[in-house]
Tab-separated table of C-alpha atoms and ligand atoms in Angstrom:
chain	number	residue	atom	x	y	z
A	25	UNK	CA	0.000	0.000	0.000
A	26	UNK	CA	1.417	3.626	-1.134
A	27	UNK	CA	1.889	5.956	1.932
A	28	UNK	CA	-1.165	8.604	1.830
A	29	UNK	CA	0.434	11.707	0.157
A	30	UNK	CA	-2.416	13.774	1.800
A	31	UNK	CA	-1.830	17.775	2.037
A	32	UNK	CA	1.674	17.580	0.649
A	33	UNK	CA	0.641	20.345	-1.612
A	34	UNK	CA	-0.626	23.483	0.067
A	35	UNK	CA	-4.484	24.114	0.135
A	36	UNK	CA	-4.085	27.401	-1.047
A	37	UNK	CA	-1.588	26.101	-4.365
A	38	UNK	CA	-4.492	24.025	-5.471
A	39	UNK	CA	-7.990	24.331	-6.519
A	40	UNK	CA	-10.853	22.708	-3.968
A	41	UNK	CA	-11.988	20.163	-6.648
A	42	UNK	CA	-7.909	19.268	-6.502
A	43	UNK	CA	-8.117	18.967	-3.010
A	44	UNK	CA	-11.282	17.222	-3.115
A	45	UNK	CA	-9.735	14.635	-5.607
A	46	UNK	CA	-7.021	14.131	-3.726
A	47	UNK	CA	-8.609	13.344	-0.787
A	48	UNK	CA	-11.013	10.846	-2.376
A	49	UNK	CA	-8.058	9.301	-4.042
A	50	UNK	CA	-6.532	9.055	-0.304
A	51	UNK	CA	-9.707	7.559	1.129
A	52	UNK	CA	-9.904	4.872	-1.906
A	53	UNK	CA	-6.095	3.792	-1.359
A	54	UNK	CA	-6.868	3.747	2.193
A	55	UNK	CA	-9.711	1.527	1.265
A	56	UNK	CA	-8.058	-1.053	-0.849
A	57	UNK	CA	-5.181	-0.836	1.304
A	58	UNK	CA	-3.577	-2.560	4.750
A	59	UNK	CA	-6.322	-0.134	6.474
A	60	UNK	CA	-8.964	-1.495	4.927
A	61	UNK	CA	-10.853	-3.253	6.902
A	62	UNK	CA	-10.981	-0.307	8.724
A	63	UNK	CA	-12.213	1.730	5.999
A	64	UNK	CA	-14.113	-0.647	4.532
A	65	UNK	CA	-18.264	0.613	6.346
A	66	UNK	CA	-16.781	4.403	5.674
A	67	UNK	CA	-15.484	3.328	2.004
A	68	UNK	CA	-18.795	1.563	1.680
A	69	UNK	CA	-20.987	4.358	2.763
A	70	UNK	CA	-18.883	6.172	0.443
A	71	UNK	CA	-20.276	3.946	-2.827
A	72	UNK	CA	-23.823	4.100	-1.345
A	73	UNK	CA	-23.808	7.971	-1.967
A	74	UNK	CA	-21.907	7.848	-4.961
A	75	UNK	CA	-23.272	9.660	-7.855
A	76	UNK	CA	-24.687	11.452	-5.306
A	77	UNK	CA	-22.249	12.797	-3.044
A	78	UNK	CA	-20.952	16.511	-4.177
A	79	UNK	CA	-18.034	18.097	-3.993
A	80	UNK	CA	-16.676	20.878	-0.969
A	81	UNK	CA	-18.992	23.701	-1.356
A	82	UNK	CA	-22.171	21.632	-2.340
A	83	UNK	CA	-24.505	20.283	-0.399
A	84	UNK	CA	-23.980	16.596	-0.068
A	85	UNK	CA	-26.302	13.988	-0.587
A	86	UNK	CA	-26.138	11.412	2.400
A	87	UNK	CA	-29.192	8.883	1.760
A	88	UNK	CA	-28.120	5.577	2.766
A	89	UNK	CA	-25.506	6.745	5.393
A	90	UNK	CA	-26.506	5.351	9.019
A	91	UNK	CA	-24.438	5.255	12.021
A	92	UNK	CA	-24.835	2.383	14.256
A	93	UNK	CA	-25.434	4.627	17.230
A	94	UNK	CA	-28.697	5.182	18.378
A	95	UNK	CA	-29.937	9.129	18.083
A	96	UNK	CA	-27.166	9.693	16.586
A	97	UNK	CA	-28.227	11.326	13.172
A	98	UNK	CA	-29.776	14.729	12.919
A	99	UNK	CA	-32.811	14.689	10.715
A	100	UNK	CA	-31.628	18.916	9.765
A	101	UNK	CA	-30.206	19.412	6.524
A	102	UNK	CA	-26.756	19.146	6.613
A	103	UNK	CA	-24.943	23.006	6.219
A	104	UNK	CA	-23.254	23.121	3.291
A	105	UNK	CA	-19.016	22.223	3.094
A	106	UNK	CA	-18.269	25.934	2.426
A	107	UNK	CA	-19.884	27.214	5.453
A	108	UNK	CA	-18.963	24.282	7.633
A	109	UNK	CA	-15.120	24.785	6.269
A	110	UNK	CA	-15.013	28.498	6.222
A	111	UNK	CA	-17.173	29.509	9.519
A	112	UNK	CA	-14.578	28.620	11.997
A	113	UNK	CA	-13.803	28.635	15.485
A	114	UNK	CA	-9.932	27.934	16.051
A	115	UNK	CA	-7.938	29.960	17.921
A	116	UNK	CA	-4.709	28.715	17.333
A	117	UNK	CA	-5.146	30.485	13.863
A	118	UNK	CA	-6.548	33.808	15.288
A	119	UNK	CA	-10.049	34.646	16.788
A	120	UNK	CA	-11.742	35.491	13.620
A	121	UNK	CA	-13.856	33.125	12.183
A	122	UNK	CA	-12.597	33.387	8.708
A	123	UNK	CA	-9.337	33.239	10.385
A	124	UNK	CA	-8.679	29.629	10.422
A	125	UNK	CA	-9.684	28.836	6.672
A	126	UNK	CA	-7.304	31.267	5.610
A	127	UNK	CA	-4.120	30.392	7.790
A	128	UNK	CA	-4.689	26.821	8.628
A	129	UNK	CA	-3.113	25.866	5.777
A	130	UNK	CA	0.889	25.822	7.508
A	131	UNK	CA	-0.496	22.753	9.459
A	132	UNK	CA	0.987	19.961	9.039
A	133	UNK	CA	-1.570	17.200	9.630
A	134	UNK	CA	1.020	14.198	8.833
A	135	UNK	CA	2.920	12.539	10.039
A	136	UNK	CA	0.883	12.888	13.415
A	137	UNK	CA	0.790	10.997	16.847
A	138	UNK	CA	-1.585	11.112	19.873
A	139	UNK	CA	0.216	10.239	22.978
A	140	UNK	CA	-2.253	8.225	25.692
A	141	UNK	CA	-0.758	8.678	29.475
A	142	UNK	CA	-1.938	8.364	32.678
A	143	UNK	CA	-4.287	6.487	34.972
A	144	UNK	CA	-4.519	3.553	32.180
A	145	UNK	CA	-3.059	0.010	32.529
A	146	UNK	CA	-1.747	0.397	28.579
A	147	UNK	CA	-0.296	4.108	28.416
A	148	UNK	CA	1.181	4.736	24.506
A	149	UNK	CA	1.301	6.896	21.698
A	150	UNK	CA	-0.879	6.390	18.452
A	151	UNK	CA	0.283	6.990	15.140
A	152	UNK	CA	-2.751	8.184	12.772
A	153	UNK	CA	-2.355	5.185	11.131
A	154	UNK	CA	-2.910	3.171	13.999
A	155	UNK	CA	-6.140	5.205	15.052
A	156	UNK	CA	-7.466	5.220	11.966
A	157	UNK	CA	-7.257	1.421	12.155
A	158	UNK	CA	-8.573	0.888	15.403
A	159	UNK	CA	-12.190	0.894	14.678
A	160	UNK	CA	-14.681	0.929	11.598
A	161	UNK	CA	-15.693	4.379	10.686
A	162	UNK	CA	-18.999	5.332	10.305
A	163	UNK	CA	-20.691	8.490	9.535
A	164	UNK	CA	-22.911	10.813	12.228
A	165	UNK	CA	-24.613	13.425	11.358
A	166	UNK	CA	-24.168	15.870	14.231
A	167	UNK	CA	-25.361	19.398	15.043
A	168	UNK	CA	-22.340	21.431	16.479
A	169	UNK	CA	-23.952	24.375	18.439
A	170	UNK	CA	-21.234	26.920	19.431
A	171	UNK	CA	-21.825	29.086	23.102
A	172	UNK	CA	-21.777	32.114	20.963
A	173	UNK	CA	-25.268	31.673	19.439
A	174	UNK	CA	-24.822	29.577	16.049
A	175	UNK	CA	-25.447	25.938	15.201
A	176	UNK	CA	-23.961	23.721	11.985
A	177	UNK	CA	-25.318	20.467	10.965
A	178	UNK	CA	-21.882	18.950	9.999
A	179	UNK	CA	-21.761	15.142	8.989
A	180	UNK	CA	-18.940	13.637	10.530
A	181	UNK	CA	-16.653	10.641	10.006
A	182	UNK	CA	-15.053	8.982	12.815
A	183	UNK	CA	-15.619	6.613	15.603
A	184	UNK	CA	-16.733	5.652	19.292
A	185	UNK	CA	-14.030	7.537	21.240
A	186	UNK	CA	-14.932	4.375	23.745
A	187	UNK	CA	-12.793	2.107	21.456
A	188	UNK	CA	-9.639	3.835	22.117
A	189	UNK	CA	-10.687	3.929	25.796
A	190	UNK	CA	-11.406	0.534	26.307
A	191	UNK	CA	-8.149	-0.066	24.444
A	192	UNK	CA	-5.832	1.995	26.558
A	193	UNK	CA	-7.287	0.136	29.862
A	194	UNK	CA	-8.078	2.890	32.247
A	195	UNK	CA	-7.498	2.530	36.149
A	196	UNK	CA	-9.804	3.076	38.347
A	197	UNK	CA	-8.246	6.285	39.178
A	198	UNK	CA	-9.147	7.383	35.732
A	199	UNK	CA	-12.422	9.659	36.467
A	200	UNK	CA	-11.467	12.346	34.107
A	201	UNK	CA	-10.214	12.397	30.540
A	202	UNK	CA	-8.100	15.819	29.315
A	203	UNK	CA	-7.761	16.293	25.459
A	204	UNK	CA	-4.327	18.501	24.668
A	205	UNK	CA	-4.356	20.007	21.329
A	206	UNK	CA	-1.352	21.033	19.562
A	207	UNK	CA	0.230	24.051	20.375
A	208	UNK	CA	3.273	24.654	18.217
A	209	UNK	CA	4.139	28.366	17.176
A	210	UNK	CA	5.562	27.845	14.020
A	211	UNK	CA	2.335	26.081	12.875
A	212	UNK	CA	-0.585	27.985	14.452
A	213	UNK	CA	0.152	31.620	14.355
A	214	UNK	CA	-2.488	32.315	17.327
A	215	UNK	CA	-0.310	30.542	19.338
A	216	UNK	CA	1.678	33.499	19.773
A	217	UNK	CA	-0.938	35.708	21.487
A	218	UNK	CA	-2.247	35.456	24.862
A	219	UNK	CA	-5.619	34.935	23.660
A	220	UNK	CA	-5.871	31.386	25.667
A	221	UNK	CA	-3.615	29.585	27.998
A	222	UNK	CA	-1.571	26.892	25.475
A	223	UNK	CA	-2.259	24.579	24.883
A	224	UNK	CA	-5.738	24.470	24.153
A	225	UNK	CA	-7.113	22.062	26.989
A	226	UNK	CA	-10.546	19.979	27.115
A	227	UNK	CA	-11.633	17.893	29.678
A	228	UNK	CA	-15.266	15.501	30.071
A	229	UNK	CA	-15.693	13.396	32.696
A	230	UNK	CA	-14.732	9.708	32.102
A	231	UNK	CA	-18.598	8.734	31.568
A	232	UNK	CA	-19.479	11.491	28.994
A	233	UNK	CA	-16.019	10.789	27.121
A	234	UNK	CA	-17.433	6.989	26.842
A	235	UNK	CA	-21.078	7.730	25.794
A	236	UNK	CA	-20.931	6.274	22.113
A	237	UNK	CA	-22.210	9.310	20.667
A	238	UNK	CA	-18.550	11.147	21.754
A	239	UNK	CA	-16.688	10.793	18.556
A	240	UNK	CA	-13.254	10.789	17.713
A	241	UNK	CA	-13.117	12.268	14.674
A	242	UNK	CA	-11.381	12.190	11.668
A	243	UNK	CA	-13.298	13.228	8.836
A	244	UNK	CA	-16.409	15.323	7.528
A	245	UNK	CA	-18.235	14.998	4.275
A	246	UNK	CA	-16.730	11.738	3.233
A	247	UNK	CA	-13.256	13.157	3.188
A	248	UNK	CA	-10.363	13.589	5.941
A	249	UNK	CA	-10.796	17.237	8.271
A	250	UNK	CA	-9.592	19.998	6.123
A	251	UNK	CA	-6.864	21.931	8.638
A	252	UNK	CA	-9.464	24.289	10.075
A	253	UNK	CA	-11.917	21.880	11.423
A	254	UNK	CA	-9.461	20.376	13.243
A	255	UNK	CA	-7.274	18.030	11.068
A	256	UNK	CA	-5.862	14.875	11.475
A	257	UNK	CA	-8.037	14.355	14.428
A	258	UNK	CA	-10.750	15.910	17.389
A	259	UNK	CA	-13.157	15.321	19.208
A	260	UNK	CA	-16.804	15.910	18.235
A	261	UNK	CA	-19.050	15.959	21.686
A	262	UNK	CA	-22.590	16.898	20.464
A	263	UNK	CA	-24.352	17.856	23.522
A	264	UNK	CA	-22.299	20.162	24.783
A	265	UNK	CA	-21.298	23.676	23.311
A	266	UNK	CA	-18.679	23.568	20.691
A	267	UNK	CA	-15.458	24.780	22.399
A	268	UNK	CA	-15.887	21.176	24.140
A	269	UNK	CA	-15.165	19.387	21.118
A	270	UNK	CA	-10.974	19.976	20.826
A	271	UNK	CA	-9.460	19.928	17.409
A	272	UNK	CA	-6.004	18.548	16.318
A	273	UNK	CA	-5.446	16.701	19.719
A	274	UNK	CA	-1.894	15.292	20.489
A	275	UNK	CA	-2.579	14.251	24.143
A	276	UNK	CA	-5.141	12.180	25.783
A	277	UNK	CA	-4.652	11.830	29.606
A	278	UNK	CA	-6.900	9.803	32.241
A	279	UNK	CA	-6.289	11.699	35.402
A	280	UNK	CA	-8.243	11.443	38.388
A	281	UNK	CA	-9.206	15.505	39.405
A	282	UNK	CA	-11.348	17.427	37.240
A	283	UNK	CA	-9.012	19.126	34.722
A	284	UNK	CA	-9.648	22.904	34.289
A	285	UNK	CA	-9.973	24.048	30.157
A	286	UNK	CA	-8.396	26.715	29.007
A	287	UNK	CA	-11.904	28.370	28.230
A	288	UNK	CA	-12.611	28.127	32.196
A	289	UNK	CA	-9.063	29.425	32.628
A	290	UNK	CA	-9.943	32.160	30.769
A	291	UNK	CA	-13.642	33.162	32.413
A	292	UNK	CA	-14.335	30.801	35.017
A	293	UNK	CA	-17.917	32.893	35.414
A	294	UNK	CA	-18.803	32.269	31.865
A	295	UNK	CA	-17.586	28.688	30.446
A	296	UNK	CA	-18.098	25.899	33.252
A	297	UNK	CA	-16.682	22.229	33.026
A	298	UNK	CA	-20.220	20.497	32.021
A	299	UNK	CA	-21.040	23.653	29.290
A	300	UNK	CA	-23.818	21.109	28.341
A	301	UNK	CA	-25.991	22.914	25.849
A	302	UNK	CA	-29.142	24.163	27.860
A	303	UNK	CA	-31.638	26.791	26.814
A	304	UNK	CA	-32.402	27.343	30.191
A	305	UNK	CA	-29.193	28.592	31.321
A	306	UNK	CA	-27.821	31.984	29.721
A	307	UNK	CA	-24.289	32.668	29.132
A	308	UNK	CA	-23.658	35.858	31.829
A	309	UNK	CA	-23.904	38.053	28.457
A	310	UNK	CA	-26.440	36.919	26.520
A	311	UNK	CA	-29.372	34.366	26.315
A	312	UNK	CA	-28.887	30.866	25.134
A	313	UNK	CA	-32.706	30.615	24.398
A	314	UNK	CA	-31.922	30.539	20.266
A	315	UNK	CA	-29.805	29.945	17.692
A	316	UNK	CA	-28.313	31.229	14.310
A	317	UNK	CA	-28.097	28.280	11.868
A	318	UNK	CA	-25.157	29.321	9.766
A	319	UNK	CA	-26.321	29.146	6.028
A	320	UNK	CA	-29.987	30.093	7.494
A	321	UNK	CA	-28.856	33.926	7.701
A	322	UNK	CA	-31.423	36.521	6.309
A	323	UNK	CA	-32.638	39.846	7.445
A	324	UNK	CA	-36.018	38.289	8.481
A	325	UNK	CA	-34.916	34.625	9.336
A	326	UNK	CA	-36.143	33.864	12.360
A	327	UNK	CA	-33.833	31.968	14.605
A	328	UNK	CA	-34.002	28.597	15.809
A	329	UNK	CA	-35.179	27.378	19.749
A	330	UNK	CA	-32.081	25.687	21.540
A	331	UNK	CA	-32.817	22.115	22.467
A	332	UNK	CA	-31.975	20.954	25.607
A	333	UNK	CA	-28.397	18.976	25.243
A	334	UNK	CA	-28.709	20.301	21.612
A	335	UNK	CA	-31.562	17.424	20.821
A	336	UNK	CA	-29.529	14.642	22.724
A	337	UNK	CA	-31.406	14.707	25.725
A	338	UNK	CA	-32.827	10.944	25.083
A	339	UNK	CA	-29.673	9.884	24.832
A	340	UNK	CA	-27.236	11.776	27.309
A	341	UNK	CA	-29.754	13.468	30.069
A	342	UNK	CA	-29.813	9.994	32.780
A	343	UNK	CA	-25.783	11.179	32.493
A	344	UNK	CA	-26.956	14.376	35.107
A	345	UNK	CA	-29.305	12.708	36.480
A	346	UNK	CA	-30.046	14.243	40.135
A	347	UNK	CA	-27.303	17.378	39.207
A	348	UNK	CA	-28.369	21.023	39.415
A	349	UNK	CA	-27.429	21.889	35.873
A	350	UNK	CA	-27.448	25.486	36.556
A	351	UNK	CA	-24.639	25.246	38.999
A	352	UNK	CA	-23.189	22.259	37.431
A	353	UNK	CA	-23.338	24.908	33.671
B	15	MTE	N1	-7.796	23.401	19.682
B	15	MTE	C1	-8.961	24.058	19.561
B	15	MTE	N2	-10.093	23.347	19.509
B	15	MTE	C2	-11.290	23.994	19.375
B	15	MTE	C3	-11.344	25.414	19.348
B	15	MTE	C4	-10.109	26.133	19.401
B	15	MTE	O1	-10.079	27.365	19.364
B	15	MTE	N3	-8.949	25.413	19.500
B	15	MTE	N4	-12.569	26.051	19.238
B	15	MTE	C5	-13.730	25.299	19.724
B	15	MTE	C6	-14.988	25.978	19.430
B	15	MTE	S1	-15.336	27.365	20.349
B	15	MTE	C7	-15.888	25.483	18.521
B	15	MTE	S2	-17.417	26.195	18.326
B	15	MTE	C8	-15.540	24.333	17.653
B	15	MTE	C9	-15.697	24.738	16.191
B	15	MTE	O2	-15.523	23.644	15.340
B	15	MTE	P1	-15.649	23.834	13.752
B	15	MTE	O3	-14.765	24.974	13.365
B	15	MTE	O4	-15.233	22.536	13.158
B	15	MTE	O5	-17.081	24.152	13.479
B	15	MTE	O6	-14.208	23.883	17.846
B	15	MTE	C10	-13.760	23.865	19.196
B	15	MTE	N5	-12.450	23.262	19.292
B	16	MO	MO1	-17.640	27.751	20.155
C-alpha cells in the first residue's frame, strides 16, 4: 500500500476540486489498502452515496448513510461544506472566524501521533495510522452548536471515542479524561498571542467521554478534516457547546481531578466544566434561548429554539441525572 500523500501540496496552491480529488483518491487507497478493513463501512458508505455525493462547497447527498449509534443522526439538513469549512472557530489560527480557513493551511496534519498517558493500565502513543485502524468508521450526522449563538449540521466521520478507551485500559483512578491540542508556534500563528492559555485544553468526565455518541473524529463529508476543522483528528461531543469538542489533539490523559480548560481558565464565570448545551441557562452576556443556523442567515430569518443537550437529551440526560445543571453549567 502507497503511503497517503495527503496535504503535501498546500491548500491554497491548489484548486478545492484538486483537493477534493485528492482526498477521495486518499480515502480509496486507504480503502483497498492494509487499512482497509478499517475503511471498509466508511469506504462503503462512500459507494452508497456515490453519484450522489458533491463536492466541498455543495450540499452533499447522504441517503443511505446510518451510524450504528442510536440518536445519533440529525434529521436537519446538513450546512453546506463551504460554510462548515469556512465559519470557523480555532484559535490557534486567530479569533476570527474566517481566520482559520485562511491560515490553517501551515499545518501539518502528517505525520501525526496522539500520545495516551496516565491512569490507564496500557499508556502509549498512536500513530494516525494506527487510530485510523482501530475501529470501523462510520458516519454521524451531528449538530455542532457553538456558546456564541450559532449551530452547523456537519456530517462527521469517525468513531466511538470508547474504542480507544477501552483499548488503553483505564485505572480506576481514571475519572477524568483531558484532550491537549497542539500548540506549536511555528504552525498555528495564534499561538503566539495570549488569547488562551496553550495549549488548548478539554476535559469531560470519564462517563461522557465513553457515551458512544462522543466521537473521535477524523473526517467530515466523506473526506479527511480539512486543517481548520481540526485536522488529522478531534473530538466531536454533540451535547455540549462547541469549544468542548478539541481539534487537532496530540494528548489524551486519564487523570483522576477534574481538569480545568483553558476556556474556564480564561472566564471561570462564563464557560463551566459540564457547558452542556441548555436553553435554560444563559451565558452571563447573553441568552442561550436561540440559535443562528449558519447558512440560514437573512434579514427576516427567524432563529431557531435551543434544544436541551442540543436534541440529545434521550440519549445523554440519565448522564446528570439528580445534578443542578445550573450550577453544574
Ligand atoms: N484546539 C482548539 N479546539 C477547538 C477550538 C479552538 O479554538 N482550538 N474552538 C472550539 C470551538 S469554540 C468550537 S465552536 C468548535 C468549532 O468547530 P468547527 O470549526 O469545526 O465548526 O471547535 C472547538 N475546538
Ligand atoms: Mo464555540
Amino acid at each position: 500500500m502507497k503511503t497517503p500523500s495527503l496535504n503535501l501540496i498546500p491548500t491554497s496552491e491548489i484548486t478545492p476540486q484538486a483537493v477534493f480529488e485528492a482526498r477521495r483518491d486518499w480515502l480509496r487507497r486507504m480503502a483497498s489498502g492494509a487499512a482497509g478493513a478499517a475503511l471498509a463501512s466508511w469506504a462503503g458508505r462512500e459507494a452508497l452515496a456515490q453519484g450522489q455525493t458533491q463536492g466541498p462547497g455543495k450540499l452533499p447527498k447522504l441517503a443511505g448513510a446510518k451510524s450504528a449509534v442510536p440518536g445519533a443522526m440529525t434529521l436537519d439538513k446538513p450546512s453546506t461544506y463551504q460554510d462548515a469549512s469556512s465559519y470557523n472557530n480555532f484559535y490557534e489560527f486567530g479569533t476570527d472566524k474566517a481566520d482559520p480557513a485562511r491560515a490553517a493551511g501551515t499545518l501539518r496534519p502528517r505525520p501525526w501521533s496522539v500520545a495516551v498517558e496516565g491512569e490507564v493500565g496500557k499508556p502509549g502513543t498512536f500513530d494516525l495510522d494506527s487510530l485510523l485502524k482501530l475501529s470501523p468508521m462510520e458516519e454521524r450526522i451531528y449538530r455542532l452548536r457553538c456558546v456564541e449563538g450559532w449551530s452547523m449540521v456537519i456530517p462527521w466521520v469517525g468513531y466511538s471515542l470508547a474504542e480507544l478507551i477501552k483499548k488503553v485500559e483505564p485505572t480506576s483512578k481514571a475519572k477524568f479524561i483531558e484532550f491537549i491540542s497542539l500548540a506549536d508556534k511555528a504552525q498555528m500563528p495564534g499561538v503566539r498571542s495570549g488569547v488562551l492559555d496553550w495549549p488548548y485544553v478539554e476535559g469531560l468526565r470519564i462517563d461522557e467521554a465513553m457515551h458512544p455518541l462522543t466521537l473521535l473524529t477524523f473526517g467530515m463529508y466523506g473526506e479527511v478534516l480539512p486543517n481548520q476543522n481540526g485536522a488529522p483528528v478531534r473530538l466531536v461531543v454533540p451535547w455540549k457547546y462547541g469549544f468542548k469538542s478539541a481539534k487537532s489533539i496530540v494528548k489524551i490523559r486519564f487523570v483522576e481531578k477534574q481538569p480545568t480548560s483553558s476556556w474556564t481558565k480564561a472566564a471561570q464565570q462564563e464557560y463551566g466544566f459540564y457547558s452542556n448545551v441548555n436553553p435554560h441557562v444563559d451565558h452571563p452576556r447573553w441568552s442561550q434561548a436561540t440559535e443562528r443556523r449558519i447558512g440560514e442567515d437573512g434579514l427576516f430569518t427567524k432563529k431557531r429554539p435551543t434544544l436541551m443537550f442540543n436534541g440529545y437529551e434521550a440519549q445523554v440526560a440519565s448522564l446528570y441525572a439528580g445534578m443542578d445543571l445550573k450550577r453544574n453549567f
